[in-house]
XYZ file of C-alpha atoms in Angstrom:
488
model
C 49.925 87.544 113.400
C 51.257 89.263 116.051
C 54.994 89.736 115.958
C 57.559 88.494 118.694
C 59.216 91.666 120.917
C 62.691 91.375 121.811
C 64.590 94.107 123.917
C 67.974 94.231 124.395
C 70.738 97.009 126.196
C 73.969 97.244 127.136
C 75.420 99.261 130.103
C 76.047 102.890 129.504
C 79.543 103.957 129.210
C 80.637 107.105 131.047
C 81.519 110.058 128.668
C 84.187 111.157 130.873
C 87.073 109.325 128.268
C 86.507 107.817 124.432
C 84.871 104.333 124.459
C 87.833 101.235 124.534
C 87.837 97.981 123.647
C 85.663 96.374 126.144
C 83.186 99.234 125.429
C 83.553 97.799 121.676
C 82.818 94.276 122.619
C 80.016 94.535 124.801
C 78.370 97.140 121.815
C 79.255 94.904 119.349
C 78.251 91.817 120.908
C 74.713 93.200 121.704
C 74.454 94.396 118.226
C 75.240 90.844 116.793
C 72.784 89.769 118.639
C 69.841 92.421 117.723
C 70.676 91.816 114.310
C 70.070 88.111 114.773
C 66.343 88.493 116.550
C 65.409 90.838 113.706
C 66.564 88.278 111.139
C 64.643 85.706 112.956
C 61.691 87.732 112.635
C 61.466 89.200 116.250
C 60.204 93.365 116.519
C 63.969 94.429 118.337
C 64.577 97.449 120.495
C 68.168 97.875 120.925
C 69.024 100.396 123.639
C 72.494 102.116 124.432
C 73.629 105.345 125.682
C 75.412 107.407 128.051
C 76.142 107.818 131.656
C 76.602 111.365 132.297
C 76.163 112.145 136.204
C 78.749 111.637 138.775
C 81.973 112.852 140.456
C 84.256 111.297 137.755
C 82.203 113.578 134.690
C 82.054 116.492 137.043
C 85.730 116.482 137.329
C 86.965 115.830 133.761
C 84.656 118.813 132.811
C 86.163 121.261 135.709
C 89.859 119.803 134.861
C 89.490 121.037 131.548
C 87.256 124.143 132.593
C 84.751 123.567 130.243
C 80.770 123.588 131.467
C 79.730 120.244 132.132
C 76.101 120.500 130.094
C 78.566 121.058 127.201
C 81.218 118.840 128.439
C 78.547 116.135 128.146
C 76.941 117.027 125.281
C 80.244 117.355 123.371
C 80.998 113.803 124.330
C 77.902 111.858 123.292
C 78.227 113.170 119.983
C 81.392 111.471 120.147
C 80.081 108.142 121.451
C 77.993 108.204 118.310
C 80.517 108.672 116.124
C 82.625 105.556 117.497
C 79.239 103.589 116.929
C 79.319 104.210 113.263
C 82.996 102.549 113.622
C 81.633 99.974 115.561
C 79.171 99.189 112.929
C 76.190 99.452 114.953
C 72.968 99.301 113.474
C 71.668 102.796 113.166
C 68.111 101.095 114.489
C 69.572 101.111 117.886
C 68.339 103.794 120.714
C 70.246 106.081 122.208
C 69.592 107.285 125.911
C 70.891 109.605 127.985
C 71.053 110.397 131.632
C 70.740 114.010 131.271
C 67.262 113.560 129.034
C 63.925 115.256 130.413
C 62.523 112.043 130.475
C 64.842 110.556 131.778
C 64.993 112.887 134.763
C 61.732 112.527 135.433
C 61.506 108.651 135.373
C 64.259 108.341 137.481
C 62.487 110.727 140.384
C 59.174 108.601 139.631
C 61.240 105.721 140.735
C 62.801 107.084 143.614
C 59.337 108.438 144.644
C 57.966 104.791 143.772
C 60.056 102.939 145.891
C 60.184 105.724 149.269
C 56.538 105.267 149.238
C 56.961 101.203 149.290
C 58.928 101.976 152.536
C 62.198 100.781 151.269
C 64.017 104.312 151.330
C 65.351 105.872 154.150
C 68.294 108.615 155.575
C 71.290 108.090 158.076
C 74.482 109.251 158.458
C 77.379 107.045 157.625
C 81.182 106.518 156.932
C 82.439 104.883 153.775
C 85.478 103.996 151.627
C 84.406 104.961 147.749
C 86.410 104.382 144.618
C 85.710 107.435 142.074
C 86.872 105.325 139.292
C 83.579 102.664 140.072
C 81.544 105.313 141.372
C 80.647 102.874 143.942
C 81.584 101.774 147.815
C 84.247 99.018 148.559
C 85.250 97.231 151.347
C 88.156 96.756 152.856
C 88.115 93.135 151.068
C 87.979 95.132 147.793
C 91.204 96.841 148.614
C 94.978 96.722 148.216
C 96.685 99.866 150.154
C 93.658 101.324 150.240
C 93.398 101.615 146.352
C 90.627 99.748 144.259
C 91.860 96.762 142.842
C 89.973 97.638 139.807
C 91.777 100.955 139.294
C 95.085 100.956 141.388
C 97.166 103.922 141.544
C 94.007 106.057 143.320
C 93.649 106.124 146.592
C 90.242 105.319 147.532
C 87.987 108.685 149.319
C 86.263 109.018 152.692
C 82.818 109.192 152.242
C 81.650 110.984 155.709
C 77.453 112.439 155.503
C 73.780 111.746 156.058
C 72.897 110.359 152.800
C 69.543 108.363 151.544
C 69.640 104.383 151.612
C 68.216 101.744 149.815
C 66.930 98.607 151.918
C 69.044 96.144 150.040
C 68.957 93.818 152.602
C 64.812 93.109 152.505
C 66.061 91.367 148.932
C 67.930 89.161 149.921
C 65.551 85.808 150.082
C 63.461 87.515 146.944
C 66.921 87.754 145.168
C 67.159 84.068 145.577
C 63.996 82.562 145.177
C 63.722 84.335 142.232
C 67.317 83.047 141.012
C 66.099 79.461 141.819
C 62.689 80.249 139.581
C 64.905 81.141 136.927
C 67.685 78.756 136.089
C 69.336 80.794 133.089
C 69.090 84.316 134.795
C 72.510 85.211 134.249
C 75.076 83.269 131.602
C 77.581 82.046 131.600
C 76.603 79.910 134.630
C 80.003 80.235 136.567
C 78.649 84.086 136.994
C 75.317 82.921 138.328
C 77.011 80.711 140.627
C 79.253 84.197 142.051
C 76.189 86.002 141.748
C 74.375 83.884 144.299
C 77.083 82.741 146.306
C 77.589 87.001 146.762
C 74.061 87.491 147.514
C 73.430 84.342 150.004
C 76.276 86.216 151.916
C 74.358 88.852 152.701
C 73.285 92.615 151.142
C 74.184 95.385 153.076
C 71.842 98.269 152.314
C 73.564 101.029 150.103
C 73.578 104.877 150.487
C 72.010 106.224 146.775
C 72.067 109.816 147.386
C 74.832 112.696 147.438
C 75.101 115.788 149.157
C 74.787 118.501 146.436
C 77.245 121.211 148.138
C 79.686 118.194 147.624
C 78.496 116.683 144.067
C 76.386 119.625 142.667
C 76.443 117.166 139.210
C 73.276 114.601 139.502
C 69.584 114.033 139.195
C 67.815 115.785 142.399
C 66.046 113.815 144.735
C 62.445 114.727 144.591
C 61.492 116.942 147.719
C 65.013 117.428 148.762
C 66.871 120.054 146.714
C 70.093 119.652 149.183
C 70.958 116.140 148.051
C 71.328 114.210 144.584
C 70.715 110.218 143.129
C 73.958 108.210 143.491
C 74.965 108.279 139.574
C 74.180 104.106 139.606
C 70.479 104.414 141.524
C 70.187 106.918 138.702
C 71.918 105.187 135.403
C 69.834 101.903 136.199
C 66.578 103.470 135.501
C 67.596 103.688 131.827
C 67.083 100.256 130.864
C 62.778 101.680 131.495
C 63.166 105.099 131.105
C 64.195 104.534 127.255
C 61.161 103.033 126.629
C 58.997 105.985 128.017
C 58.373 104.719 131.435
C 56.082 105.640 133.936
C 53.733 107.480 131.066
C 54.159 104.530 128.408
C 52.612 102.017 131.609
C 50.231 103.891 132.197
C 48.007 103.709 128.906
C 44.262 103.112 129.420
C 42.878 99.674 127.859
C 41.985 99.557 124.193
C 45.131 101.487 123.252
C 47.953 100.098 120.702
C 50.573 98.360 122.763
C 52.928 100.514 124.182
C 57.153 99.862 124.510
C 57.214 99.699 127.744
C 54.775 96.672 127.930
C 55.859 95.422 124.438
C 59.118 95.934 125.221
C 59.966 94.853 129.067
C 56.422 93.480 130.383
C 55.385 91.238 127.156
C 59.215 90.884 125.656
C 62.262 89.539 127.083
C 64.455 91.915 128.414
C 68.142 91.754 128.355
C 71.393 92.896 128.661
C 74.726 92.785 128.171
C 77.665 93.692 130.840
C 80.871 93.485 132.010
C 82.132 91.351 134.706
C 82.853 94.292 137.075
C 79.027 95.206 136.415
C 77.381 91.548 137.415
C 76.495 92.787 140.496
C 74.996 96.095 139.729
C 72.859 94.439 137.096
C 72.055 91.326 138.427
C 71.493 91.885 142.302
C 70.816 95.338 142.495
C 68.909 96.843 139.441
C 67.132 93.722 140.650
C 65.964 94.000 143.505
C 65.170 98.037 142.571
C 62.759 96.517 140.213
C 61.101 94.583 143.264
C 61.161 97.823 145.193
C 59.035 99.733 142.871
C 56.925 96.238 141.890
C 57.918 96.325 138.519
C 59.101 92.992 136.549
C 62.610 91.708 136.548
C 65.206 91.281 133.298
C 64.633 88.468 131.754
C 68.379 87.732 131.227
C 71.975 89.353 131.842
C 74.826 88.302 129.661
C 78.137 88.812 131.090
C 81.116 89.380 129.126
C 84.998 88.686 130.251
C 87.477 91.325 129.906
C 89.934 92.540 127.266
C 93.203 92.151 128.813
C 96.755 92.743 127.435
C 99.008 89.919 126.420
C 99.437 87.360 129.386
C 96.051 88.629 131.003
C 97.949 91.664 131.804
C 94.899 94.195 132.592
C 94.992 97.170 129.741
C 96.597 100.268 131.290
C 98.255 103.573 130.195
C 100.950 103.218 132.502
C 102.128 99.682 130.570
C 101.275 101.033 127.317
C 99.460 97.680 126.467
C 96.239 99.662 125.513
C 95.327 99.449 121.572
C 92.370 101.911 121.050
C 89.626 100.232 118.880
C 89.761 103.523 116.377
C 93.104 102.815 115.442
C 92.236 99.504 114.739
C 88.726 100.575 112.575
C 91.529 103.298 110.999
C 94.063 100.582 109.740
C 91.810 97.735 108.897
C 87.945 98.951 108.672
C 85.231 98.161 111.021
C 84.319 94.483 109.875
C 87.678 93.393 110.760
C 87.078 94.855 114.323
C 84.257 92.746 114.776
C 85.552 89.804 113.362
C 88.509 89.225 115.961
C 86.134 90.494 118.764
C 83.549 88.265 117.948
C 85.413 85.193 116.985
C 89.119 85.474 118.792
C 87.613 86.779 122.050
C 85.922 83.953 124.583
C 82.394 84.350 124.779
C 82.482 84.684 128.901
C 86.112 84.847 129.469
C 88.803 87.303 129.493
C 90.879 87.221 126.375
C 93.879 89.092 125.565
C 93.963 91.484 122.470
C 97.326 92.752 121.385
C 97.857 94.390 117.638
C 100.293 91.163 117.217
C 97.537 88.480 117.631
C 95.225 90.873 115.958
C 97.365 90.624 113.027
C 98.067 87.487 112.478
C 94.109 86.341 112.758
C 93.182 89.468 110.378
C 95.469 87.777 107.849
C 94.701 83.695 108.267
C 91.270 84.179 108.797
C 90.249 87.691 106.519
C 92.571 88.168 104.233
C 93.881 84.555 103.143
C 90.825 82.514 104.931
C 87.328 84.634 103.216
C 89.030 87.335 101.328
C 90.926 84.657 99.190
C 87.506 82.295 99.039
C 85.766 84.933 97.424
C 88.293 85.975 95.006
C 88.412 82.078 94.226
C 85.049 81.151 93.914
C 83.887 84.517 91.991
C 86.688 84.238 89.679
C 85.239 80.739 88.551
C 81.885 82.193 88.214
C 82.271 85.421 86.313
C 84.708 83.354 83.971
C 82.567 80.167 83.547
C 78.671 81.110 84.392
C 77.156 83.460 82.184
C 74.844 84.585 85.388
C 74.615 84.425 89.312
C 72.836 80.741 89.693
C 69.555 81.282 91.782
C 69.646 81.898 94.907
C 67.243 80.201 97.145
C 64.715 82.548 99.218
C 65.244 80.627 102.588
C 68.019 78.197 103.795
C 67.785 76.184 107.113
C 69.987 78.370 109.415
C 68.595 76.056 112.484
C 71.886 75.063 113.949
C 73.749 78.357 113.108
C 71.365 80.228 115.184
C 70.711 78.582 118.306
C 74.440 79.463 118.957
C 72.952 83.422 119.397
C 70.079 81.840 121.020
C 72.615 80.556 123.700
C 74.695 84.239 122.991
C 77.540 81.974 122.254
C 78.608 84.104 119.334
C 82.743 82.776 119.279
C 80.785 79.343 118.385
C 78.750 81.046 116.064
C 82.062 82.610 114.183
C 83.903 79.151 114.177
C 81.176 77.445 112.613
C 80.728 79.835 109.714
C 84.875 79.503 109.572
C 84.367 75.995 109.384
C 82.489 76.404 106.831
C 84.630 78.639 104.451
C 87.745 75.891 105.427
C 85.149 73.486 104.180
C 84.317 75.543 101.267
C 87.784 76.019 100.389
C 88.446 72.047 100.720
C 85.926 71.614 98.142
C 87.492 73.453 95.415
C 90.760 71.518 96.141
C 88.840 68.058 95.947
C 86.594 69.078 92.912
C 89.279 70.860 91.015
C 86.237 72.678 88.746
C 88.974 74.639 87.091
C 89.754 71.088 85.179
C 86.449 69.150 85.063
C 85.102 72.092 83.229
C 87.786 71.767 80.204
C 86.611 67.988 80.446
C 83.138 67.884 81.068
C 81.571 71.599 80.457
C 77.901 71.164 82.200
C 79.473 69.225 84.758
C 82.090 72.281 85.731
C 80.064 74.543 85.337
C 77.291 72.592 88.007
C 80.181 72.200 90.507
C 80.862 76.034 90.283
C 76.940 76.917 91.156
C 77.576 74.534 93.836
C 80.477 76.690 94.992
C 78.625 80.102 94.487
C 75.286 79.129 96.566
C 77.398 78.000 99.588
C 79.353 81.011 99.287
C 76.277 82.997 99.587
C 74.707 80.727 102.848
C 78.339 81.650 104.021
C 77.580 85.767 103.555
C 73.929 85.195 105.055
C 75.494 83.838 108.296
C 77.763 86.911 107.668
C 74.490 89.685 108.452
C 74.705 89.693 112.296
C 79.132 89.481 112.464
C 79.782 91.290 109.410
C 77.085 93.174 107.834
C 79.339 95.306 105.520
C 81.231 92.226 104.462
C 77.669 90.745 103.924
C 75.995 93.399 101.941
C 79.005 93.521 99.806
C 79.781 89.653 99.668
C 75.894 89.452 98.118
C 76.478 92.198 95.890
C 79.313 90.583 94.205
C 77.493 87.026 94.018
C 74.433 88.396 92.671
C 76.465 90.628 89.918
C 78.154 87.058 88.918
C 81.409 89.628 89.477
C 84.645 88.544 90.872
C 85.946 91.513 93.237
C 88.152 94.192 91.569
C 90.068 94.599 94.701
C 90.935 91.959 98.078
C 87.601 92.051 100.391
C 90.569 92.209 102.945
C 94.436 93.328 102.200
C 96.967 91.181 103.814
C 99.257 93.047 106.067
C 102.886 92.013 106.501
């Protein structure tokens, strides 16, 4: 039987700064849901990485005078370090934009799409945020600072650069959003998405002069200039799964990723808000421009805001850094409040405060005191772990990933322990077995196999809570210490 393919990516972070939290929630978000496919039997290739071209790198490496191939490679061994807090499946794949191959597929591309005619050069004046590495116009713009990052004045952008023909997409951009009715989710973004495109694309400069940004990805046949770090970073989501060579395989050979992956799978990825655009509209129409097929889906994420919607800043000193978090309370906790106290699609706020109080009703006195409850019983009363079935209808619980709707997802297995917890109250097993011994002891297994249907839902949210939820259940052991210490 041949076995399903399902790719999925998020954006790449820069490595000019630590990740924060809504690096953590897109990552961990993706990685709930890769965990999901593979439990649903799907062959899953989970791509992340790093973004390490562009003006905002270059500068963090000469600010601190170090060389920027080291300053780079220096900080993607840190990105993988804050994945193993994350709890990120070491399965994943890690890409960066300073790989060979990488390199080399992204001047394929370029070469791809000049020869398709929709390439060109022209001098031009333009307002650029270093912060977005990207344009903005005068729309985008409060005292000529980026909305997005206020406090830096945005730069004058004055050369003959290389342009993609963004506006030959425009009525492909939309026909192909009409084809596809689920394109982007939530559907309020789809609904921005084409309201931004039926407005009109303005083609885009992707090129730098290298005597003024001597840090990118040359463009092939001209030495003097270099790929705008996003024409460049976009390529990834292919270039990670060994395109051109791995599309190019002759007939009769095994499938290759490229074709399992993105031609014969269903690519998609995770963003940000701020990143709907770039991965929805123009990674899009890219893909037209070098006649290669489109995502399949892009899943946009709110932000992570301070209390009142506040955006996260330095200056306010609102920002809680998600290793601090992973340092006090562990990594499962992390991914518990981002997973089930953060919308879905909206912005949510994340203070220490609220992260407190939810570690403690939900974690510590919610499943932490369920286990301790329901193992107690068991180790005390059952002279062995009841058996467990093999397989257990999971139907409903998973088409809440299948819509990436993973808060719902959290609330239902929540419901679930509240139900759980209910039970014991209503059964009172603790009495009935003093009364009536088989009888106790039959409500107990009761107990213990919903308790582990509870830590299989657990796998994709939760694994270390999972693994060591099953551990305990299959031991028939009660847990020597709280799964999760209450903090006051």
């Amino acid at each position: 039987m041949k076995t399903k393919s399902f790719y999925i990516t998020t954006t790449l972070p820069y490595v000019n700064a630590p990740l924060h939290m809504g690096h953590a929630l897109e990552l961990i978000r993706a990685d709930a849901i890769a965990r999901y496919k593979k439990l649903s039997g799907y062959d899953v290739y989970f791509n992340t990485g790093t973004d390490e071209h562009g003006i905002k790198i270059y500068g963090k490496a000469q600010e601190k005078g170090v060389e920027i191939q080291n300053f780079v490679d220096e900080a993607f061994e840190t990105f993988k370090n804050q994945l193993k807090m994350f709890g990120i499946t070491e399965e994943a794949h890690f890409i960066r934009t300073t790989d060979k191959h990488h390199i080399e597929s992204a001047q394929y591309f370029w070469k791809l799409v000049a020869q398709n005619g929709f390439i060109y050069n022209k001098n031009y004046e333009a307002k650029y945020c270093i912060g977005c590495e990207s344009e903005k116009t005068d729309s985008e713009l409060e005292n000529d600072e980026c909305k997005e990052h206020p406090g830096v004045k945005v730069s004058i952008i004055n050369e003959e650069n290389y342009f993609f023909k963004y506006s030959a997409f425009q009525e492909k951009l939309l026909k192909f959003y009409e084809e596809r009715g689920d394109f982007v989710i939530p559907d309020f973004r789809f609904n921005e998405m084409k309201i931004f495109v039926a407005n009109g694309l303005q083609d885009f400069s992707i090129s730098r002069l290298k005597t003024k940004m001597p840090w990118g990805i040359e463009v092939p046949e001209d030495p003097e200039h270099v790929m705008y770090v996003w024409f460049d970073a976009l390529i990834n989501y292919i270039s990670t799964l060994g395109w051109p060579a791995s599309a190019e395989a002759s007939a009769g050979k095994p499938e290759n990723l490229f074709t399992k992956f993105w031609v014969n799978g269903t690519p998609t990825q995770y963003c940000g808000k701020d990143n709907t655009r770039f991965q929805g509209a123009m990674w899009q129409a890219m893909l037209m421009a070098a006649n290669l097929p489109n995502s399949h889906q892009i899943i946009v994420d709110g932000f992570i805001t301070g209390e009142g919607g506040i955006r996260m800043s330095k200056t306010l000193g609102n920002v809680v850094d998600p290793r601090d978090v992973v340092s006090e309370y562990g990594v499962d906790a992390l991914r518990y409040f981002l997973l089930r106290e953060v919308s879905s699609f909206e912005d949510s706020p994340f203070t220490i405060e609220r992260f407190k109080d939810a570690y403690n009703s939900g974690l510590a006195n919610g499943l932490g005191n369920l286990v301790s409850r329901i193992l107690t019983l068991s180790e005390k009363y059952l002279e062995k772990c009841p058996e467990i079935p093999e397989r257990t209808d999971l139907t409903e619980y998973f088409k809440m990933y299948e819509e990436f709707d993973i808060k719902k997802a959290m609330d239902y297995i929540w419901d679930k322990i509240q139900n759980l917890d209910k039970k014991i109250q209503t059964t009172e097993p603790f009495k009935v077995i003093k009364i009536d011994e088989k009888k106790g002891k039959e409500i107990i297994k009761e107990l213990v196999l919903e308790l582990y249907q509870i830590a299989r839902m657990l796998n994709p949210v939760m694994p270390e809570t999972n693994e060591k939820l099953k551990k305990l259940i299959r031991e028939n052991k009660k847990p020597e210490k709280p799964l999760f210490f209450r903090k006051e």
